[in-house]
PDB file of N, CA and C in Angstrom:
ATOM      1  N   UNK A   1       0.852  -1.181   0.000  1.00 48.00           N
ATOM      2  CA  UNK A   1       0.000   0.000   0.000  1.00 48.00           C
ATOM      3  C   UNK A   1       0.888   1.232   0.000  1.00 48.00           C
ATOM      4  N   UNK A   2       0.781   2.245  -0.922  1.00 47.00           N
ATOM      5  CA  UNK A   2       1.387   3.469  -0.675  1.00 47.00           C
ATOM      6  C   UNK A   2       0.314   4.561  -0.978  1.00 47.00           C
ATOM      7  N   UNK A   3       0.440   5.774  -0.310  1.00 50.00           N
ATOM      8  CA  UNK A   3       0.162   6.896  -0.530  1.00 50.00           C
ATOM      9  C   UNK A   3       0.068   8.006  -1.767  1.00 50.00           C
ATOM     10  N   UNK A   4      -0.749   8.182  -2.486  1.00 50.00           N
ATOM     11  CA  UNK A   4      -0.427   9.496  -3.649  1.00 50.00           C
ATOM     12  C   UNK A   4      -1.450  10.522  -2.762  1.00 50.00           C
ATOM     13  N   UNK A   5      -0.095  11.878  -2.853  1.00 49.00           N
ATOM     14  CA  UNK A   5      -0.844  13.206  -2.222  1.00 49.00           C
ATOM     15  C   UNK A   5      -1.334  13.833  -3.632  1.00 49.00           C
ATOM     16  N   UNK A   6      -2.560  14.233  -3.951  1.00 49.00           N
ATOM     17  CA  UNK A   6      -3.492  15.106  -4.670  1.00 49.00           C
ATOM     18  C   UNK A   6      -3.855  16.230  -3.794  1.00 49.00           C
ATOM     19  N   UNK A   7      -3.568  17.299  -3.960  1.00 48.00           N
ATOM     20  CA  UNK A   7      -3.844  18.432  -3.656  1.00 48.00           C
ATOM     21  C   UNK A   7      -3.652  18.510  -1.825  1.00 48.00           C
ATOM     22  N   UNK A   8      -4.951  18.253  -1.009  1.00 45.00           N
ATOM     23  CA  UNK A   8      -5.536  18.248  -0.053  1.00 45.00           C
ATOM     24  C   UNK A   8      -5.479  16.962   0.778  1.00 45.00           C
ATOM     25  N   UNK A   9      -6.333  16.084  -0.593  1.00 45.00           N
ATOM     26  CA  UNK A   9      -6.689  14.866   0.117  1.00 45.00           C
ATOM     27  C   UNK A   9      -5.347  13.679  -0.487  1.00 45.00           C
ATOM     28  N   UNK A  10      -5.456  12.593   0.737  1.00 42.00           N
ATOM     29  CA  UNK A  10      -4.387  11.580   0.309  1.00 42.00           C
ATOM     30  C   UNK A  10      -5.272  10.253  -0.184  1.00 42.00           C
ATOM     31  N   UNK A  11      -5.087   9.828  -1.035  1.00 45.00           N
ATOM     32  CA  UNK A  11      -5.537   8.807  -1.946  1.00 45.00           C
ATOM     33  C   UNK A  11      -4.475   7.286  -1.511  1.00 45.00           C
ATOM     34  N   UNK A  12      -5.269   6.545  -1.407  1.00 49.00           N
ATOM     35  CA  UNK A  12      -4.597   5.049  -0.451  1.00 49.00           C
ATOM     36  C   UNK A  12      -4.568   4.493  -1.759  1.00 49.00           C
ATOM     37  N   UNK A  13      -4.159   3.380  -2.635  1.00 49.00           N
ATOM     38  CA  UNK A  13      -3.969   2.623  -3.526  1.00 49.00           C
ATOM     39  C   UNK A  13      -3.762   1.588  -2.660  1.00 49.00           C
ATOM     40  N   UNK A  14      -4.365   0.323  -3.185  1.00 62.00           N
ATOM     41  CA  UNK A  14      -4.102  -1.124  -2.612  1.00 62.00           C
ATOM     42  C   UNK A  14      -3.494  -1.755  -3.643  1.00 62.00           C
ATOM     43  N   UNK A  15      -2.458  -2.622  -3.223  1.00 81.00           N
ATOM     44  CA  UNK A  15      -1.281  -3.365  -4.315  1.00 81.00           C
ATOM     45  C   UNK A  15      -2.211  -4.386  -4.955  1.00 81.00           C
ATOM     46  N   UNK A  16      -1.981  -5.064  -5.723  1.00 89.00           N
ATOM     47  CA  UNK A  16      -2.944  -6.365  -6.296  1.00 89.00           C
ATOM     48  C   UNK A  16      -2.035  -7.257  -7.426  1.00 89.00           C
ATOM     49  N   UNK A  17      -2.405  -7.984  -7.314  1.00 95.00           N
ATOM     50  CA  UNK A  17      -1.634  -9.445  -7.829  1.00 95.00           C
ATOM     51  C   UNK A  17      -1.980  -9.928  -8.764  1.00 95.00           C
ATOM     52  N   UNK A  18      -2.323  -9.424 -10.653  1.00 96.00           N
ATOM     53  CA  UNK A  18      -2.925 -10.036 -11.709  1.00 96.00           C
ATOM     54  C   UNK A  18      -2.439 -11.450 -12.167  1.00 96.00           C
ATOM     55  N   UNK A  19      -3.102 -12.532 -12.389  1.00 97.00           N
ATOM     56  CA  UNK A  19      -2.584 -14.003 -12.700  1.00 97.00           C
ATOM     57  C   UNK A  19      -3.422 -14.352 -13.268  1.00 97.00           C
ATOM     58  N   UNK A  20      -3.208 -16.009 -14.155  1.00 97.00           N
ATOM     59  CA  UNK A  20      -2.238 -15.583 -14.563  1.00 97.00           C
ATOM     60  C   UNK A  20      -2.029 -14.578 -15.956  1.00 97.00           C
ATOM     61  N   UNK A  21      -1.113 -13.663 -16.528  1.00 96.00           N
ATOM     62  CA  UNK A  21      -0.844 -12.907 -17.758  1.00 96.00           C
ATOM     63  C   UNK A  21       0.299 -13.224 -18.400  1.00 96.00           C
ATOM     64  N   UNK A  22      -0.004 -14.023 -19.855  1.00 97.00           N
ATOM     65  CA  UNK A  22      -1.153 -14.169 -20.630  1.00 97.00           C
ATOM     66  C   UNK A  22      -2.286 -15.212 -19.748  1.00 97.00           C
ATOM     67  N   UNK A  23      -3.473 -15.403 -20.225  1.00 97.00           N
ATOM     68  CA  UNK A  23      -4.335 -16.122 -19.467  1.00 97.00           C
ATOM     69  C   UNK A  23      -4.972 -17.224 -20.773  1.00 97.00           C
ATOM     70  N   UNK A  24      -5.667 -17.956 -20.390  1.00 96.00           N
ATOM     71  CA  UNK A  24      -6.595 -18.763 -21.296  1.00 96.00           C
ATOM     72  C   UNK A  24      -7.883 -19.469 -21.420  1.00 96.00           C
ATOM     73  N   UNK A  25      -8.087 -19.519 -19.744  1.00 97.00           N
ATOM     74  CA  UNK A  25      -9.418 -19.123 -18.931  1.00 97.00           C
ATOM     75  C   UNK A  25      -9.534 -18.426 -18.164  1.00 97.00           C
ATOM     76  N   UNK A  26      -8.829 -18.335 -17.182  1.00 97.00           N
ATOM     77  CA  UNK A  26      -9.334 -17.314 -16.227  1.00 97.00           C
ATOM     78  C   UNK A  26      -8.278 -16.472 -15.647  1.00 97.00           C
ATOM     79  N   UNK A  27      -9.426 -15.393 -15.148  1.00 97.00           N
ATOM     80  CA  UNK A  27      -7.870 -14.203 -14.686  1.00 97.00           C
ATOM     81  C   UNK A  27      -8.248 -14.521 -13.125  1.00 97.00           C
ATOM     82  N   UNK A  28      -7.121 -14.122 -12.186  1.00 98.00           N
ATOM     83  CA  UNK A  28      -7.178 -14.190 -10.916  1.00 98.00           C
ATOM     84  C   UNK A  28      -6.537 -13.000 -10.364  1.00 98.00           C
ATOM     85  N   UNK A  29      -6.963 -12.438  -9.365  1.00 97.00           N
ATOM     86  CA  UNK A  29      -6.681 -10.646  -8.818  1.00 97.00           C
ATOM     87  C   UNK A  29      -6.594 -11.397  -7.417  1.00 97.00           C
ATOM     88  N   UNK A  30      -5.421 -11.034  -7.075  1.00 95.00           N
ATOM     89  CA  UNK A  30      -4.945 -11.588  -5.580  1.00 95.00           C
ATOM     90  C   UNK A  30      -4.807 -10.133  -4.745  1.00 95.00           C
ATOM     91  N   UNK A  31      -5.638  -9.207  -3.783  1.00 91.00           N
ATOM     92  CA  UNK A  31      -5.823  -8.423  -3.353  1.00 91.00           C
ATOM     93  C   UNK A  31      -7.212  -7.569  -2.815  1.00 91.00           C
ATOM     94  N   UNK A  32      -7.542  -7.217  -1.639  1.00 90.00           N
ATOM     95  CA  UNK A  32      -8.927  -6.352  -1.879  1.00 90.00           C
ATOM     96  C   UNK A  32      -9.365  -6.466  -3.205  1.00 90.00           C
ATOM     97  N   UNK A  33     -10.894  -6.855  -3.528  1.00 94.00           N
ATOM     98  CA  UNK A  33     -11.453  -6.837  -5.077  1.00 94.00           C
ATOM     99  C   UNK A  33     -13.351  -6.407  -4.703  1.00 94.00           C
ATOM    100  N   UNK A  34     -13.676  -5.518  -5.328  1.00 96.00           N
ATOM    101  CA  UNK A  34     -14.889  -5.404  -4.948  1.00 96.00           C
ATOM    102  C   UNK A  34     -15.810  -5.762  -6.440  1.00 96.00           C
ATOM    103  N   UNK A  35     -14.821  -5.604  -7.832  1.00 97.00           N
ATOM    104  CA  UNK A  35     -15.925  -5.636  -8.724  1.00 97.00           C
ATOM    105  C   UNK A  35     -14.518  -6.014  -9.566  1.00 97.00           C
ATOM    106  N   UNK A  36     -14.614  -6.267 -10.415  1.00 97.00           N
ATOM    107  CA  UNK A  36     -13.629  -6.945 -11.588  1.00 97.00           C
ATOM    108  C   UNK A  36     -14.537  -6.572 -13.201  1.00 97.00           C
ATOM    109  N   UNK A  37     -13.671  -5.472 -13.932  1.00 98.00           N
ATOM    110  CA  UNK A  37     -14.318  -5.020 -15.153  1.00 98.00           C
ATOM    111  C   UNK A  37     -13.935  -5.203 -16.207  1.00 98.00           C
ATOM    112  N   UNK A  38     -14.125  -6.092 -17.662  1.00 98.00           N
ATOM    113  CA  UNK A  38     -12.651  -6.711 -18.471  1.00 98.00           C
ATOM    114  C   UNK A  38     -13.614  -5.449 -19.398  1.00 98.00           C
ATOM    115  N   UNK A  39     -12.782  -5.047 -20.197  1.00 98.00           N
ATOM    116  CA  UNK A  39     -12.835  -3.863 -21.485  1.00 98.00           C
ATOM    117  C   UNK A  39     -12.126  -4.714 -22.943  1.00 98.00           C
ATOM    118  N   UNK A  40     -12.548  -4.756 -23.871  1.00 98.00           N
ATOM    119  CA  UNK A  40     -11.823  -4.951 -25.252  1.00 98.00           C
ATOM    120  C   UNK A  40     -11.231  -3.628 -25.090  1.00 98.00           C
ATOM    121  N   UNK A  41     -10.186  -3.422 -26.606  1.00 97.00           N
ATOM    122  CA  UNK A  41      -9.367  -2.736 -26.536  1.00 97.00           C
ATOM    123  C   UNK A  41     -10.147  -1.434 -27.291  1.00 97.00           C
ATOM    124  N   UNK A  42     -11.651  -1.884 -27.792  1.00 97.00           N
ATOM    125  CA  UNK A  42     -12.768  -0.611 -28.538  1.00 97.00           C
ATOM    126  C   UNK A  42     -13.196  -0.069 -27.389  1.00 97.00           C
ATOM    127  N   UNK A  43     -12.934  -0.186 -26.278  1.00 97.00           N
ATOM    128  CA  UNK A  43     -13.835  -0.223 -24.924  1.00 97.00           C
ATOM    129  C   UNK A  43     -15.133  -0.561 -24.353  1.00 97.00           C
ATOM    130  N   UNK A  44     -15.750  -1.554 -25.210  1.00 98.00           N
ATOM    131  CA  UNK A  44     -16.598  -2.478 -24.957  1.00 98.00           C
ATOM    132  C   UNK A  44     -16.481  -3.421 -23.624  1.00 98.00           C
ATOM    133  N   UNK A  45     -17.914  -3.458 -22.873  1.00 98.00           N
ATOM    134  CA  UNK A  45     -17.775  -4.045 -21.436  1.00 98.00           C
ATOM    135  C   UNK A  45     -18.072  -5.791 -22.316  1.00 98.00           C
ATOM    136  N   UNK A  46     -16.808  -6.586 -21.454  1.00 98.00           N
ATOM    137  CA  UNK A  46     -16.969  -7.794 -22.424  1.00 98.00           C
ATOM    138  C   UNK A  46     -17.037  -8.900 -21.241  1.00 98.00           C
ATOM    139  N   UNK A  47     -16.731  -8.827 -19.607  1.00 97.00           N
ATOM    140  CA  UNK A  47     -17.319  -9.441 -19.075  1.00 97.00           C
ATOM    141  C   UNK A  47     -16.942  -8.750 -17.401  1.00 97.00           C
ATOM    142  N   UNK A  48     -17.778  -9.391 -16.632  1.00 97.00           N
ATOM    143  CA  UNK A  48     -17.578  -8.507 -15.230  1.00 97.00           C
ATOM    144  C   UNK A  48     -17.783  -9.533 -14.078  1.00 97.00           C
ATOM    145  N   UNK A  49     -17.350  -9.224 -12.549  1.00 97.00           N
ATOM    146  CA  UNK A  49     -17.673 -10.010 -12.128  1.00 97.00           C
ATOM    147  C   UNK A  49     -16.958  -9.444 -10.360  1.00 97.00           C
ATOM    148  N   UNK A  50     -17.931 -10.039  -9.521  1.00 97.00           N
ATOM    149  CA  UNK A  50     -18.130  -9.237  -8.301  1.00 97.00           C
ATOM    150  C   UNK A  50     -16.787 -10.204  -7.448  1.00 97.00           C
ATOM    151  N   UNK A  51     -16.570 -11.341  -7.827  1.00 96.00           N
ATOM    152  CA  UNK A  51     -15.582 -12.077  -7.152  1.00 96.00           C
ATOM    153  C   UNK A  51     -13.570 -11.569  -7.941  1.00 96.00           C
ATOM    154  N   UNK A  52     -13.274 -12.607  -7.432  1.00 96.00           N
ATOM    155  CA  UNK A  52     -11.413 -12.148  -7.535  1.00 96.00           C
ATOM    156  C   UNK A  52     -11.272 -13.306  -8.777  1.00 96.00           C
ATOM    157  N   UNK A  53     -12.073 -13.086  -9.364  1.00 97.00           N
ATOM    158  CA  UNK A  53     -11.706 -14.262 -10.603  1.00 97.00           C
ATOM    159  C   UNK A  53     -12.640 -14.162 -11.686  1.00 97.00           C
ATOM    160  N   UNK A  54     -12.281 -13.690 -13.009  1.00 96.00           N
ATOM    161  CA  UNK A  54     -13.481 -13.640 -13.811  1.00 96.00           C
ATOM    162  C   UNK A  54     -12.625 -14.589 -15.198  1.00 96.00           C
ATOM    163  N   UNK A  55     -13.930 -14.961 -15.648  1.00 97.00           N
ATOM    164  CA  UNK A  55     -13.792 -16.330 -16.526  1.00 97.00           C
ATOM    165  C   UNK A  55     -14.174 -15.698 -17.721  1.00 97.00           C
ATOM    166  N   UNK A  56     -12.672 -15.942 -18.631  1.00 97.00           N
ATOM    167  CA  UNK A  56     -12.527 -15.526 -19.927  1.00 97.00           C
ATOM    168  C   UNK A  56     -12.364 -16.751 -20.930  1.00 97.00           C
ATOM    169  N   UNK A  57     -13.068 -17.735 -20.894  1.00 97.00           N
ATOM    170  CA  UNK A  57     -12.828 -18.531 -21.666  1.00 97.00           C
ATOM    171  C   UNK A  57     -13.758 -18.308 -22.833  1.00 97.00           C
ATOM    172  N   UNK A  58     -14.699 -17.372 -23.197  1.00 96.00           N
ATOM    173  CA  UNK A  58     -15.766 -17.131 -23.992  1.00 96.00           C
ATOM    174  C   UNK A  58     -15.253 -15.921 -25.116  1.00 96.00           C
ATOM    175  N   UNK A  59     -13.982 -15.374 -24.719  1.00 97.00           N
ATOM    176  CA  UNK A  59     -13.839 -14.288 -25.545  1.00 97.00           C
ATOM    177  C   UNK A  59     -12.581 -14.689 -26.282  1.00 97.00           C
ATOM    178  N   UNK A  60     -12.529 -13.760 -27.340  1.00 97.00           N
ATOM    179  CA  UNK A  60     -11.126 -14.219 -28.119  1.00 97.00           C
ATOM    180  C   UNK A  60      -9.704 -13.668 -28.061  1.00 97.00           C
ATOM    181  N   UNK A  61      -9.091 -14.151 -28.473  1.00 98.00           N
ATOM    182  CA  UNK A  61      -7.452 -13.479 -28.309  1.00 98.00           C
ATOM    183  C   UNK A  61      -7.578 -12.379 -28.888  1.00 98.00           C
ATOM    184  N   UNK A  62      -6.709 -12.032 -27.404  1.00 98.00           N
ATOM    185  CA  UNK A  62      -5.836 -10.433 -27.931  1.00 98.00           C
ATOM    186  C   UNK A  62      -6.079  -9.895 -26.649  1.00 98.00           C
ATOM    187  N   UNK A  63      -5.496  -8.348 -26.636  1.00 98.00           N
ATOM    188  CA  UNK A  63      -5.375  -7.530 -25.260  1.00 98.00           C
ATOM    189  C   UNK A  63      -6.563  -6.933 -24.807  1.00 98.00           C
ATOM    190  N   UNK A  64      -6.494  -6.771 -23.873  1.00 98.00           N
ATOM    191  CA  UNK A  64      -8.069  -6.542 -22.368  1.00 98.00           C
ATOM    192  C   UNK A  64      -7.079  -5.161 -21.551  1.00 98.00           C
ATOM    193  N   UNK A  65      -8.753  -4.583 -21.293  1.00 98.00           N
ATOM    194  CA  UNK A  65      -7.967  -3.819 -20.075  1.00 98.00           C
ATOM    195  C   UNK A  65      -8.972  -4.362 -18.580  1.00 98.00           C
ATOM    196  N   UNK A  66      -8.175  -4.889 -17.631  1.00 98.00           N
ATOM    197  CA  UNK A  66      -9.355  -5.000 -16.334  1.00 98.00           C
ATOM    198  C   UNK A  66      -9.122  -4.424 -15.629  1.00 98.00           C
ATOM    199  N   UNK A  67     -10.243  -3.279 -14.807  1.00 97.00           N
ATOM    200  CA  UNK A  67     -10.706  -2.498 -13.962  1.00 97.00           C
ATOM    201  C   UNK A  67     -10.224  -3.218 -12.729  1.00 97.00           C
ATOM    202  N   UNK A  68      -9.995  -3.057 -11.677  1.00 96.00           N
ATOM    203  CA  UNK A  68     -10.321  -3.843 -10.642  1.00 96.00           C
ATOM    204  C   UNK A  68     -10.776  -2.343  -9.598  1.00 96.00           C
ATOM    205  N   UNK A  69     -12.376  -2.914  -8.824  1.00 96.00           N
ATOM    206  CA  UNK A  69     -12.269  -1.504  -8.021  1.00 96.00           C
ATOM    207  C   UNK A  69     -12.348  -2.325  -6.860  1.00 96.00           C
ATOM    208  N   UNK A  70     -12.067  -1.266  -5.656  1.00 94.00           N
ATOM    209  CA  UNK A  70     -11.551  -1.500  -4.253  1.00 94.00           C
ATOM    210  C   UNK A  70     -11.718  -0.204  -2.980  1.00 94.00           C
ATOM    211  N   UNK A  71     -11.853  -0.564  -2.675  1.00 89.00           N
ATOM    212  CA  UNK A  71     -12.064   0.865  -1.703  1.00 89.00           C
ATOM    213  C   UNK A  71     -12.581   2.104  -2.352  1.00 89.00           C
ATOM    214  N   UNK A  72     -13.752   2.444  -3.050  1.00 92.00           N
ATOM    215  CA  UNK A  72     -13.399   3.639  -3.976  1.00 92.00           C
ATOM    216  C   UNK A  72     -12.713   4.304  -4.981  1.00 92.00           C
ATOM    217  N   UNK A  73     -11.852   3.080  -5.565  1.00 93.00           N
ATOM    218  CA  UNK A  73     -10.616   3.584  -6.104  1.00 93.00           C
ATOM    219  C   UNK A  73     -10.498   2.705  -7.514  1.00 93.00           C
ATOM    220  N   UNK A  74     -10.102   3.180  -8.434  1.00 95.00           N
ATOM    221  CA  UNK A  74      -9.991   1.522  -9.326  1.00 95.00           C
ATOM    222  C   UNK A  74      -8.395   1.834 -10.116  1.00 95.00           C
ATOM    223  N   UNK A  75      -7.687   0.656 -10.101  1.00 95.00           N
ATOM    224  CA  UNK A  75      -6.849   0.768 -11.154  1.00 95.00           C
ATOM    225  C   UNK A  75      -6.873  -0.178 -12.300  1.00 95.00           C
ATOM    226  N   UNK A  76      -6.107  -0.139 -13.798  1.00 96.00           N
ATOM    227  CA  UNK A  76      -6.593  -0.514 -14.605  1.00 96.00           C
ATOM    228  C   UNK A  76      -5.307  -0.955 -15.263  1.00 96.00           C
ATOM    229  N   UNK A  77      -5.330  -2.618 -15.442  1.00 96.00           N
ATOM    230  CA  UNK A  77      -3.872  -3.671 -15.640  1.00 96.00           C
ATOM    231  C   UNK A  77      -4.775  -4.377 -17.094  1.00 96.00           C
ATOM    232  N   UNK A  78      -3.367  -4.400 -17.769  1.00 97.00           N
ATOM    233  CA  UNK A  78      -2.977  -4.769 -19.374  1.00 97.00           C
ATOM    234  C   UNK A  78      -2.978  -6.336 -19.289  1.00 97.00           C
ATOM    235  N   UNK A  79      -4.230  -7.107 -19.732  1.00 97.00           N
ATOM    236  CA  UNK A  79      -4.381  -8.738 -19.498  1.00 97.00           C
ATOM    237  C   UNK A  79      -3.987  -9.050 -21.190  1.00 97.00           C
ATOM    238  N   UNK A  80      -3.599 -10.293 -21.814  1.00 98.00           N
ATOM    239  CA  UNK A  80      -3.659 -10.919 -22.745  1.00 98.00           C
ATOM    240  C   UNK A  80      -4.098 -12.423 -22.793  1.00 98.00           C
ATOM    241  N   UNK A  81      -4.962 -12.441 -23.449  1.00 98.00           N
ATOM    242  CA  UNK A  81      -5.937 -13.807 -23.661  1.00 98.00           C
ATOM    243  C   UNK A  81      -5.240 -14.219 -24.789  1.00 98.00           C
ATOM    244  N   UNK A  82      -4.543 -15.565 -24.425  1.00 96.00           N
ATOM    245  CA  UNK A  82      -3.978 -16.637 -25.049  1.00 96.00           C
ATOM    246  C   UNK A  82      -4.366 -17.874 -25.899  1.00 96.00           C
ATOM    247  N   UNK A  83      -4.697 -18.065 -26.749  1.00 83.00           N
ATOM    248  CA  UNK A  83      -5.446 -19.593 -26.494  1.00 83.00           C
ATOM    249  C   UNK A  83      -4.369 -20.774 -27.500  1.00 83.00           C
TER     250      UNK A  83
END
């Protein structure tokens, strides 16, 4: 966990653990996870999912962006679907 100061307020970031990347079914987020958001690279919502594991075996190769939100906060990690 580290700190970014914005102006006033301090913004907490929680570390998180993407697995595996490349993937071929499923992605796994090892950290606080409140919602899990996969994006194509048009930014189309292509699958979602409230647990630490969302199942990509339905979509096709090539690069993803997944959301992961957490405390209010979301950051956004570069997945590749393998098959």
């Amino acid at each position: 966990v580290f700190n970014v100061k914005a102006g006033v307020e301090s913004i907490e970031v929680n570390r998180v653990n993407v697995y595996p990347n490349p993937t071929t079914a499923y992605i796994n987020v090892e950290g606080e996870v409140e919602q899990l958001v996969l994006f194509d690279m048009n930014g189309r919502r292509v699958a979602e999912s409230q647990e630490a594991t969302i199942d990509v075996t339905a979509l096709a190769t090539g690069n993803y962006l997944l959301n992961i939100y957490a405390n209010g906060s979301v950051r956004t990690v570069k997945v590749l679907i393998a098959r």
